mmCIF file with all atom_site columns, C-alpha atoms in Angstrom:
data_model
loop_
_atom_site.group_PDB
_atom_site.id
_atom_site.type_symbol
_atom_site.label_atom_id
_atom_site.label_alt_id
_atom_site.label_comp_id
_atom_site.label_asym_id
_atom_site.label_entity_id
_atom_site.label_seq_id
_atom_site.pdbx_PDB_ins_code
_atom_site.Cartn_x
_atom_site.Cartn_y
_atom_site.Cartn_z
_atom_site.occupancy
_atom_site.B_iso_or_equiv
_atom_site.pdbx_formal_charge
_atom_site.auth_seq_id
_atom_site.auth_comp_id
_atom_site.auth_asym_id
_atom_site.auth_atom_id
_atom_site.pdbx_PDB_model_num
ATOM 1   C CA . UNK Q 1 1   ? 5.663   -12.402 5.638   1.00 72.00 ? 242 UNK Q CA 1
ATOM 2   C CA . UNK Q 1 2   ? 6.596   -10.721 2.342   1.00 95.00 ? 243 UNK Q CA 1
ATOM 3   C CA . UNK Q 1 3   ? 4.866   -8.151  0.177   1.00 98.00 ? 244 UNK Q CA 1
ATOM 4   C CA . UNK Q 1 4   ? 2.234   -9.723  -2.105  1.00 98.00 ? 245 UNK Q CA 1
ATOM 5   C CA . UNK Q 1 5   ? 0.895   -8.110  -5.327  1.00 98.00 ? 246 UNK Q CA 1
ATOM 6   C CA . UNK Q 1 6   ? -2.021  -9.619  -7.129  1.00 98.00 ? 247 UNK Q CA 1
ATOM 7   C CA . UNK Q 1 7   ? -3.227  -8.123  -10.405 1.00 98.00 ? 248 UNK Q CA 1
ATOM 8   C CA . UNK Q 1 8   ? -6.904  -8.453  -11.349 1.00 98.00 ? 249 UNK Q CA 1
ATOM 9   C CA . UNK Q 1 9   ? -7.664  -9.324  -7.751  1.00 98.00 ? 250 UNK Q CA 1
ATOM 10  C CA . UNK Q 1 10  ? -11.092 -7.440  -7.699  1.00 98.00 ? 251 UNK Q CA 1
ATOM 11  C CA . UNK Q 1 11  ? -13.448 -5.734  -10.057 1.00 98.00 ? 252 UNK Q CA 1
ATOM 12  C CA . UNK Q 1 12  ? -15.451 -3.297  -7.968  1.00 98.00 ? 253 UNK Q CA 1
ATOM 13  C CA . UNK Q 1 13  ? -14.935 -1.146  -4.884  1.00 98.00 ? 254 UNK Q CA 1
ATOM 14  C CA . UNK Q 1 14  ? -17.472 -3.389  -3.094  1.00 98.00 ? 255 UNK Q CA 1
ATOM 15  C CA . UNK Q 1 15  ? -15.219 -6.400  -3.632  1.00 98.00 ? 256 UNK Q CA 1
ATOM 16  C CA . UNK Q 1 16  ? -12.274 -4.394  -2.235  1.00 98.00 ? 257 UNK Q CA 1
ATOM 17  C CA . UNK Q 1 17  ? -14.405 -3.500  0.803   1.00 98.00 ? 258 UNK Q CA 1
ATOM 18  C CA . UNK Q 1 18  ? -15.093 -7.196  1.368   1.00 98.00 ? 259 UNK Q CA 1
ATOM 19  C CA . UNK Q 1 19  ? -11.285 -7.887  1.329   1.00 98.00 ? 260 UNK Q CA 1
ATOM 20  C CA . UNK Q 1 20  ? -10.630 -5.138  3.885   1.00 98.00 ? 261 UNK Q CA 1
ATOM 21  C CA . UNK Q 1 21  ? -13.461 -6.404  6.157   1.00 97.00 ? 262 UNK Q CA 1
ATOM 22  C CA . UNK Q 1 22  ? -12.374 -10.067 5.923   1.00 98.00 ? 263 UNK Q CA 1
ATOM 23  C CA . UNK Q 1 23  ? -8.790  -9.028  6.846   1.00 97.00 ? 264 UNK Q CA 1
ATOM 24  C CA . UNK Q 1 24  ? -10.089 -7.188  9.889   1.00 98.00 ? 265 UNK Q CA 1
ATOM 25  C CA . UNK Q 1 25  ? -8.590  -3.884  8.767   1.00 99.00 ? 266 UNK Q CA 1
ATOM 26  C CA . UNK Q 1 26  ? -9.678  -0.312  9.123   1.00 98.00 ? 267 UNK Q CA 1
ATOM 27  C CA . UNK Q 1 27  ? -10.996 1.107   5.786   1.00 98.00 ? 268 UNK Q CA 1
ATOM 28  C CA . UNK Q 1 28  ? -9.871  4.369   4.290   1.00 98.00 ? 269 UNK Q CA 1
ATOM 29  C CA . UNK Q 1 29  ? -10.456 5.657   0.740   1.00 98.00 ? 270 UNK Q CA 1
ATOM 30  C CA . UNK Q 1 30  ? -7.705  7.899   -0.491  1.00 97.00 ? 271 UNK Q CA 1
ATOM 31  C CA . UNK Q 1 31  ? -6.920  10.063  -3.543  1.00 98.00 ? 272 UNK Q CA 1
ATOM 32  C CA . UNK Q 1 32  ? -3.098  10.035  -3.551  1.00 97.00 ? 273 UNK Q CA 1
ATOM 33  C CA . UNK Q 1 33  ? -1.519  12.900  -5.539  1.00 98.00 ? 274 UNK Q CA 1
ATOM 34  C CA . UNK Q 1 34  ? 1.467   12.399  -7.834  1.00 98.00 ? 275 UNK Q CA 1
ATOM 35  C CA . UNK Q 1 35  ? 4.301   10.969  -5.636  1.00 97.00 ? 276 UNK Q CA 1
ATOM 36  C CA . UNK Q 1 36  ? 7.833   9.673   -5.848  1.00 97.00 ? 277 UNK Q CA 1
ATOM 37  C CA . UNK Q 1 37  ? 9.309   8.418   -2.628  1.00 96.00 ? 278 UNK Q CA 1
ATOM 38  C CA . UNK Q 1 38  ? 12.334  6.456   -1.712  1.00 96.00 ? 279 UNK Q CA 1
ATOM 39  C CA . UNK Q 1 39  ? 12.443  3.137   0.110   1.00 97.00 ? 280 UNK Q CA 1
ATOM 40  C CA . UNK Q 1 40  ? 10.598  3.240   3.433   1.00 97.00 ? 281 UNK Q CA 1
ATOM 41  C CA . UNK Q 1 41  ? 8.544   1.097   5.834   1.00 97.00 ? 282 UNK Q CA 1
ATOM 42  C CA . UNK Q 1 42  ? 5.541   1.549   8.119   1.00 96.00 ? 283 UNK Q CA 1
ATOM 43  C CA . UNK Q 1 43  ? 4.868   0.418   11.641  1.00 95.00 ? 284 UNK Q CA 1
ATOM 44  C CA . UNK Q 1 44  ? 1.503   -1.062  10.597  1.00 97.00 ? 285 UNK Q CA 1
ATOM 45  C CA . UNK Q 1 45  ? 0.134   -3.677  8.163   1.00 98.00 ? 286 UNK Q CA 1
ATOM 46  C CA . UNK Q 1 46  ? -1.568  -2.239  5.095   1.00 98.00 ? 287 UNK Q CA 1
ATOM 47  C CA . UNK Q 1 47  ? -3.529  -3.507  2.097   1.00 99.00 ? 288 UNK Q CA 1
ATOM 48  C CA . UNK Q 1 48  ? -4.046  -1.305  -0.955  1.00 99.00 ? 289 UNK Q CA 1
ATOM 49  C CA . UNK Q 1 49  ? -6.778  -1.871  -3.511  1.00 99.00 ? 290 UNK Q CA 1
ATOM 50  C CA . UNK Q 1 50  ? -6.047  0.246   -6.629  1.00 99.00 ? 291 UNK Q CA 1
ATOM 51  C CA . UNK Q 1 51  ? -9.310  1.710   -8.053  1.00 99.00 ? 292 UNK Q CA 1
ATOM 52  C CA . UNK Q 1 52  ? -7.818  4.112   -10.600 1.00 98.00 ? 293 UNK Q CA 1
ATOM 53  C CA . UNK Q 1 53  ? -4.671  5.891   -11.726 1.00 98.00 ? 294 UNK Q CA 1
ATOM 54  C CA . UNK Q 1 54  ? -1.050  4.811   -12.178 1.00 95.00 ? 295 UNK Q CA 1
ATOM 55  C CA . UNK Q 1 55  ? 1.128   3.339   -9.434  1.00 98.00 ? 296 UNK Q CA 1
ATOM 56  C CA . UNK Q 1 56  ? 4.531   1.820   -9.749  1.00 99.00 ? 297 UNK Q CA 1
ATOM 57  C CA . UNK Q 1 57  ? 5.186   -0.094  -6.543  1.00 99.00 ? 298 UNK Q CA 1
ATOM 58  C CA . UNK Q 1 58  ? 8.681   -1.269  -5.664  1.00 98.00 ? 299 UNK Q CA 1
ATOM 59  C CA . UNK Q 1 59  ? 9.196   -4.315  -3.452  1.00 98.00 ? 300 UNK Q CA 1
ATOM 60  C CA . UNK Q 1 60  ? 12.699  -3.500  -2.199  1.00 97.00 ? 301 UNK Q CA 1
ATOM 61  C CA . UNK Q 1 61  ? 13.472  -7.008  -0.873  1.00 94.00 ? 302 UNK Q CA 1
ATOM 62  C CA . UNK Q 1 62  ? 12.626  -8.567  -4.293  1.00 96.00 ? 303 UNK Q CA 1
ATOM 63  C CA . UNK Q 1 63  ? 14.168  -5.697  -6.223  1.00 96.00 ? 304 UNK Q CA 1
ATOM 64  C CA . UNK Q 1 64  ? 11.056  -5.584  -8.481  1.00 97.00 ? 305 UNK Q CA 1
ATOM 65  C CA . UNK Q 1 65  ? 8.915   -2.701  -9.698  1.00 98.00 ? 306 UNK Q CA 1
ATOM 66  C CA . UNK Q 1 66  ? 5.275   -3.559  -10.304 1.00 98.00 ? 307 UNK Q CA 1
ATOM 67  C CA . UNK Q 1 67  ? 3.015   -1.531  -12.598 1.00 98.00 ? 308 UNK Q CA 1
ATOM 68  C CA . UNK Q 1 68  ? -0.291  -1.497  -10.679 1.00 98.00 ? 309 UNK Q CA 1
ATOM 69  C CA . UNK Q 1 69  ? -3.558  -0.648  -12.357 1.00 97.00 ? 310 UNK Q CA 1
ATOM 70  C CA . UNK Q 1 70  ? -7.216  -0.762  -11.346 1.00 98.00 ? 311 UNK Q CA 1
ATOM 71  C CA . UNK Q 1 71  ? -7.928  -4.148  -9.812  1.00 99.00 ? 312 UNK Q CA 1
ATOM 72  C CA . UNK Q 1 72  ? -4.466  -4.628  -8.238  1.00 99.00 ? 313 UNK Q CA 1
ATOM 73  C CA . UNK Q 1 73  ? -4.242  -5.638  -4.574  1.00 99.00 ? 314 UNK Q CA 1
ATOM 74  C CA . UNK Q 1 74  ? -1.065  -4.905  -2.662  1.00 99.00 ? 315 UNK Q CA 1
ATOM 75  C CA . UNK Q 1 75  ? -0.390  -6.434  0.778   1.00 99.00 ? 316 UNK Q CA 1
ATOM 76  C CA . UNK Q 1 76  ? 2.359   -4.691  2.686   1.00 99.00 ? 317 UNK Q CA 1
ATOM 77  C CA . UNK Q 1 77  ? 3.210   -6.347  5.997   1.00 98.00 ? 318 UNK Q CA 1
ATOM 78  C CA . UNK Q 1 78  ? 4.515   -4.205  8.845   1.00 96.00 ? 319 UNK Q CA 1
ATOM 79  C CA . UNK Q 1 79  ? 8.217   -3.384  8.503   1.00 96.00 ? 320 UNK Q CA 1
ATOM 80  C CA . UNK Q 1 80  ? 8.340   -4.238  4.722   1.00 97.00 ? 321 UNK Q CA 1
ATOM 81  C CA . UNK Q 1 81  ? 10.585  -1.920  2.660   1.00 97.00 ? 322 UNK Q CA 1
ATOM 82  C CA . UNK Q 1 82  ? 8.898   -0.480  -0.347  1.00 98.00 ? 323 UNK Q CA 1
ATOM 83  C CA . UNK Q 1 83  ? 8.562   2.664   -2.490  1.00 98.00 ? 324 UNK Q CA 1
ATOM 84  C CA . UNK Q 1 84  ? 5.934   4.214   -4.708  1.00 98.00 ? 325 UNK Q CA 1
ATOM 85  C CA . UNK Q 1 85  ? 5.941   6.303   -7.899  1.00 98.00 ? 326 UNK Q CA 1
ATOM 86  C CA . UNK Q 1 86  ? 2.915   7.830   -9.555  1.00 98.00 ? 327 UNK Q CA 1
ATOM 87  C CA . UNK Q 1 87  ? 3.096   10.581  -12.211 1.00 98.00 ? 328 UNK Q CA 1
ATOM 88  C CA . UNK Q 1 88  ? -0.682  11.251  -12.216 1.00 97.00 ? 329 UNK Q CA 1
ATOM 89  C CA . UNK Q 1 89  ? -1.829  10.115  -8.778  1.00 98.00 ? 330 UNK Q CA 1
ATOM 90  C CA . UNK Q 1 90  ? -4.053  7.192   -7.897  1.00 98.00 ? 331 UNK Q CA 1
ATOM 91  C CA . UNK Q 1 91  ? -7.247  6.360   -5.996  1.00 98.00 ? 332 UNK Q CA 1
ATOM 92  C CA . UNK Q 1 92  ? -7.303  3.467   -3.571  1.00 99.00 ? 333 UNK Q CA 1
ATOM 93  C CA . UNK Q 1 93  ? -9.190  1.724   -0.883  1.00 99.00 ? 334 UNK Q CA 1
ATOM 94  C CA . UNK Q 1 94  ? -6.646  1.339   1.910   1.00 98.00 ? 335 UNK Q CA 1
ATOM 95  C CA . UNK Q 1 95  ? -6.961  -1.113  4.769   1.00 98.00 ? 336 UNK Q CA 1
ATOM 96  C CA . UNK Q 1 96  ? -4.780  -0.506  7.842   1.00 98.00 ? 337 UNK Q CA 1
ATOM 97  C CA . UNK Q 1 97  ? -4.151  -2.494  11.006  1.00 98.00 ? 338 UNK Q CA 1
ATOM 98  C CA . UNK Q 1 98  ? -4.337  0.707   13.046  1.00 97.00 ? 339 UNK Q CA 1
ATOM 99  C CA . UNK Q 1 99  ? -6.449  3.875   12.731  1.00 96.00 ? 340 UNK Q CA 1
ATOM 100 C CA . UNK Q 1 100 ? -4.702  6.817   11.069  1.00 94.00 ? 341 UNK Q CA 1
ATOM 101 C CA . UNK Q 1 101 ? -4.468  8.772   14.295  1.00 94.00 ? 342 UNK Q CA 1
ATOM 102 C CA . UNK Q 1 102 ? -2.237  5.960   15.663  1.00 94.00 ? 343 UNK Q CA 1
ATOM 103 C CA . UNK Q 1 103 ? 0.172   5.998   12.769  1.00 93.00 ? 344 UNK Q CA 1
ATOM 104 C CA . UNK Q 1 104 ? 3.630   6.649   14.133  1.00 86.00 ? 345 UNK Q CA 1
ATOM 105 C CA . UNK Q 1 105 ? 5.612   9.723   13.113  1.00 90.00 ? 346 UNK Q CA 1
ATOM 106 C CA . UNK Q 1 106 ? 7.047   9.852   10.573  1.00 93.00 ? 347 UNK Q CA 1
ATOM 107 C CA . UNK Q 1 107 ? 4.632   7.636   8.708   1.00 94.00 ? 348 UNK Q CA 1
ATOM 108 C CA . UNK Q 1 108 ? 7.275   6.782   6.071   1.00 94.00 ? 349 UNK Q CA 1
ATOM 109 C CA . UNK Q 1 109 ? 10.293  5.550   8.054   1.00 95.00 ? 350 UNK Q CA 1
ATOM 110 C CA . UNK Q 1 110 ? 13.848  5.309   6.695   1.00 95.00 ? 351 UNK Q CA 1
ATOM 111 C CA . UNK Q 1 111 ? 15.507  1.990   6.007   1.00 94.00 ? 352 UNK Q CA 1
ATOM 112 C CA . UNK Q 1 112 ? 18.162  2.869   8.546   1.00 94.00 ? 353 UNK Q CA 1
ATOM 113 C CA . UNK Q 1 113 ? 15.600  3.118   11.331  1.00 93.00 ? 354 UNK Q CA 1
ATOM 114 C CA . UNK Q 1 114 ? 14.427  -0.405  10.604  1.00 88.00 ? 355 UNK Q CA 1
ATOM 115 C CA . UNK Q 1 115 ? 17.752  -1.782  11.869  1.00 78.00 ? 356 UNK Q CA 1
ATOM 116 C CA . UNK Q 1 116 ? 17.366  -0.088  15.283  1.00 59.00 ? 357 UNK Q CA 1
#
């Protein structure tokens, strides 16, 4: 499965909550500070619902950078290479396939470790 980005996917936090619940994911609400990270992957499935702020999300496999605003839904399957940039930070509802205490370390894993 590949990364999927849908703009104008929802209008309210309640609609995002429904998406997380229907996907059977664990809900978190996060204020992410300004960030610029390189390509990485996670050992869990995640869905991001952008509520506010600026987020430029790179789908490494597609070689595309997506400008994500409030209402954007991002589905990131386990092992999918991606990167994020945000100059001012962003606020999201985050759905995860595992609880945060079970996130592997490091959470952001290098592309090289994906090949192992």
